[in-house]
Amino acid sequence: MMYFLLAIVSAKLFQVHLPYNYRIPTVNQTKNALTSCLGSDNVVLPIDNDYQRFASGERARVARKPAAIYFAQSEFDVIKAVNCSRQLGLTPIPRSGGHSYENLSSGDNALVIDLSNINYVRVFNVGKDEGLAFVGAGTRLGILYTEIYNQGGYNFNGGTCPSVGIAGLIGGGGYGTTARSKGLAADRTVGMRAILSNGTAVSISSTENPDLFWALRGGSSGSFAIVTRFAIKLFKTPVITMFTLKYDKIHSFGLLKNWISYFPTADPELTTKFNLMNNGSILQGQYNGPMRKLNAILKESGMVPESGIIMDVRTDKCDSLGAKSFMWTLSCKKVDILKVPPQLPLHEKEYGKYKMDYVSKYLSDDEISIIVEGINQSPSGSWIQIEALGGIFSKISNTDTPYNHRDSLFSMQYRVPLEKDEAPTSYKYEWIYHFERSIQGIVNGQHYQNYCDLDLGKDYGEKYFGKENFERLKRIKRSYDPLNVFRNPQSIPLQ
Ligand SMILES: Cc1cc2nc3c(=O)[nH]c(=O)nc-3n(C[C@H](O)[C@H](O)[C@H](O)COP(=O)(O)OP(=O)(O)OC[C@H]3O[C@@H](n4cnc5c(N)ncnc54)[C@H](O)[C@@H]3O)c2cc1C
């Protein structure tokens, strides 16, 4: 107990975080110290029934054991939580939607600062077809889309999954169904409020703390500050055509070949994803234009073969909210799917392994065969998801934001489903590692930070951000968080 008190006093005096080898206090000591420091008992500890539910986010393959989870309700709560973490020798780790593939929004001996109760959306009309929204950093995308639509018929270029949190999404970039015309979610983020590691609240924009503004739009979440609010630019999409085409397995090679040669340079108003599975493939997308034009585009692209289509749904009846639900339900009407609760139930946890690569060249037939053979040999439930860049991406420099992949042709994400505690030697793991090795001659060595992967090893920074951007991120880290208070296994290091 004496050591514990001494540690707290020295941390308070010298404003340092305690070393990794600091002796972890008992649960009761933590509870008493936390509740008295925070002035709140809104914490979940390892002895509590809800601990399993809240110790990790929704992607729970990597088990982590935080000292406690604190549900902040306001910016002031976040300030208290950052100060208390430092004083008690805990690592403060923010969590928004909890969808980090490697569970980076939790950590051993951490105070997880869960922002799911800071979930509000306030919309301001700023022009004929333009809006601005202030969004609480714990807001899930489904709620964001519902609110901006209800408050003025607006749209935003976030990701597809309704339960992903806005903070993680923008922190890593954010690619969605309007990405090729509107860019990343981070590209349309114009301001933030955030709490620094010394507990100070700051405003962030192109004119206030501009370095931080640059870093927080794609430059590794959880490294610099805890964002409490985003200001994002909204737009309207009055004419939308949504489509989903499902194909049999025999056509995968030809379709993949056609997709690669057409979609990375297609009309920027068109954003598609092409999913390969071991029993067929699916082309899905959004075209901000009329059905007649989309039909012509699909025909020209070679994605409407004479045989092999087992489902073809195209509709121009979706408004911008219906378009978000179409991606999951094939219906513009089932918008209730977007109404995600602030905290997800325990049974939603998922244990799959995800990997991704970028590709910056057109592929030979042999290279396309490697991908198709790879998916044909995959365990059931696996997929490879391919998404195009081009469009507006080719008009923005790789150094305008930390996202360094704008000149790639497409991204290729792949996933294998796993059981909880699946043995690392299982045939499912074996498949994903084998597939990764087989495509090394195809990919360009870059990776997307939002599809984080701890297998990238110590060079993860350059792989996510490129050398120049990574060096700049390290300089910003030294200036805003010199004691490395905000850290996780893939945060930006000081050196
Ligand atoms: C089902 C699913 C679908 C997805 N679809 C897409 C997609 O369409 N497009 C796309 O681009 N990505 C997509 N992703 C990837 C997703 O963008 C990332 O996993 C993202 O990091 C999740 O954000 P989150 O807030 O939910 O996660 P969290 O796990 O809460 O956070 C992720 C990281 O951000 C940090 N962080 C959280 N809150 C804050 C904050 N307030 N301030 C600073 N740092 C913070 C965390 O500490 C952690 O390091 C998807 C992921 C899943 C699981």
XYZ file of C-alpha atoms and ligand atoms in Angstrom, residues 56-59 78 92-106 113-115 136-141 145 157-177 184-185 193-195 216 220-230 273 328 350 354 383 385 387 403 413 448-452 486-488 490-491, ligand 1:
140
model
C -12.681 -5.398 -25.187
C -14.486 -3.840 -28.091
C -16.530 -5.774 -30.597
C -13.475 -7.282 -32.338
C -12.424 12.844 -20.155
C -5.426 6.076 -20.696
C -6.881 4.412 -23.798
C -9.842 5.988 -25.602
C -12.597 3.866 -27.090
C -15.247 5.083 -29.501
C -17.011 2.230 -31.378
C -14.648 -0.549 -30.225
C -14.097 -1.965 -33.740
C -10.295 -2.028 -33.772
C -9.289 -5.322 -35.419
C -6.459 -5.752 -32.912
C -8.452 -4.502 -29.923
C -6.206 -1.435 -29.649
C -8.938 0.467 -27.822
C -8.175 -1.645 -24.768
C -11.994 5.743 -21.425
C -15.181 4.670 -23.155
C -16.864 7.527 -25.022
C -19.705 13.546 -30.124
C -16.662 11.280 -30.400
C -18.546 8.199 -29.174
C -21.181 8.355 -31.909
C -21.591 5.240 -34.037
C -21.927 5.718 -37.798
C -26.221 8.887 -40.686
C -18.707 9.890 -46.510
C -18.066 7.568 -43.541
C -17.679 3.792 -43.607
C -20.354 1.196 -44.279
C -20.682 -0.569 -40.905
C -23.313 1.160 -38.699
C -21.631 0.187 -35.412
C -18.143 1.553 -36.229
C -17.332 4.626 -34.109
C -16.632 7.999 -35.678
C -13.410 8.588 -33.719
C -11.600 5.434 -34.811
C -12.852 5.862 -38.367
C -11.605 9.447 -38.828
C -8.477 8.730 -36.792
C -7.413 6.208 -39.435
C -8.895 7.861 -42.541
C -12.347 6.380 -43.268
C -13.370 4.876 -46.631
C -17.054 4.512 -47.553
C -19.550 4.217 -50.370
C -12.002 9.912 -46.874
C -14.071 10.859 -43.836
C -11.986 19.310 -29.598
C -9.501 17.087 -27.836
C -7.866 16.458 -24.478
C -5.542 13.376 -36.185
C -2.951 6.730 -35.904
C -5.717 6.940 -33.360
C -4.890 6.751 -29.702
C -1.450 8.378 -30.123
C -1.780 12.124 -29.626
C -4.907 13.146 -27.727
C -8.450 12.035 -26.976
C -10.869 13.661 -29.369
C -14.201 14.506 -27.755
C -15.947 16.191 -30.678
C -15.616 16.335 -34.459
C -16.539 -3.129 -53.566
C -26.680 -4.447 -45.459
C -16.296 -11.491 -33.116
C -8.216 -9.498 -40.901
C -13.624 -13.337 -47.992
C -12.769 -7.491 -50.357
C -12.060 -1.463 -53.145
C -3.023 8.670 -45.394
C -8.698 -6.748 -47.448
C -4.319 0.930 -44.069
C -4.141 1.893 -40.426
C -7.875 1.355 -39.931
C -7.395 -2.300 -40.885
C -4.665 -2.610 -38.279
C -1.164 7.824 -25.075
C 0.184 4.539 -26.291
C -0.798 1.162 -27.647
C 0.936 0.432 -32.774
C 0.789 4.038 -31.592
C -17.375 -4.563 -39.192
C -16.364 -3.502 -39.564
C -16.598 -2.727 -40.689
C -15.692 -1.730 -41.049
N -15.945 -0.963 -42.146
C -15.087 0.020 -42.483
C -15.328 0.853 -43.615
O -16.324 0.709 -44.320
N -14.420 1.822 -43.900
C -13.305 2.024 -43.135
O -12.529 2.922 -43.433
N -13.047 1.244 -42.055
C -13.905 0.252 -41.721
N -13.632 -0.541 -40.647
C -12.410 -0.303 -39.872
C -12.685 0.780 -38.835
O -12.676 2.035 -39.464
C -11.584 0.770 -37.755
O -11.605 -0.464 -37.097
C -11.779 1.911 -36.764
O -10.593 2.101 -36.035
C -12.900 1.603 -35.802
O -13.218 2.738 -35.064
P -13.939 2.555 -33.666
O -14.102 3.883 -33.067
O -15.139 1.703 -33.834
O -12.881 1.671 -32.905
P -12.154 1.751 -31.493
O -11.718 0.350 -31.278
O -12.994 2.391 -30.464
O -10.916 2.695 -31.754
C -9.935 2.421 -32.727
C -8.674 3.209 -32.368
O -9.009 4.587 -32.215
C -8.648 5.050 -30.909
N -9.676 5.997 -30.481
C -10.962 5.705 -30.207
N -11.599 6.809 -29.824
C -10.707 7.820 -29.870
C -10.789 9.202 -29.579
N -11.918 9.758 -29.171
N -9.681 9.966 -29.726
C -8.521 9.405 -30.146
N -8.389 8.094 -30.432
C -9.481 7.310 -30.295
C -8.608 3.802 -30.066
O -7.825 3.979 -28.898
C -8.047 2.792 -31.041
O -6.652 2.931 -31.140
C -14.523 -1.538 -40.266
C -14.290 -2.336 -39.144
C -15.195 -3.315 -38.794
C -14.929 -4.161 -37.590
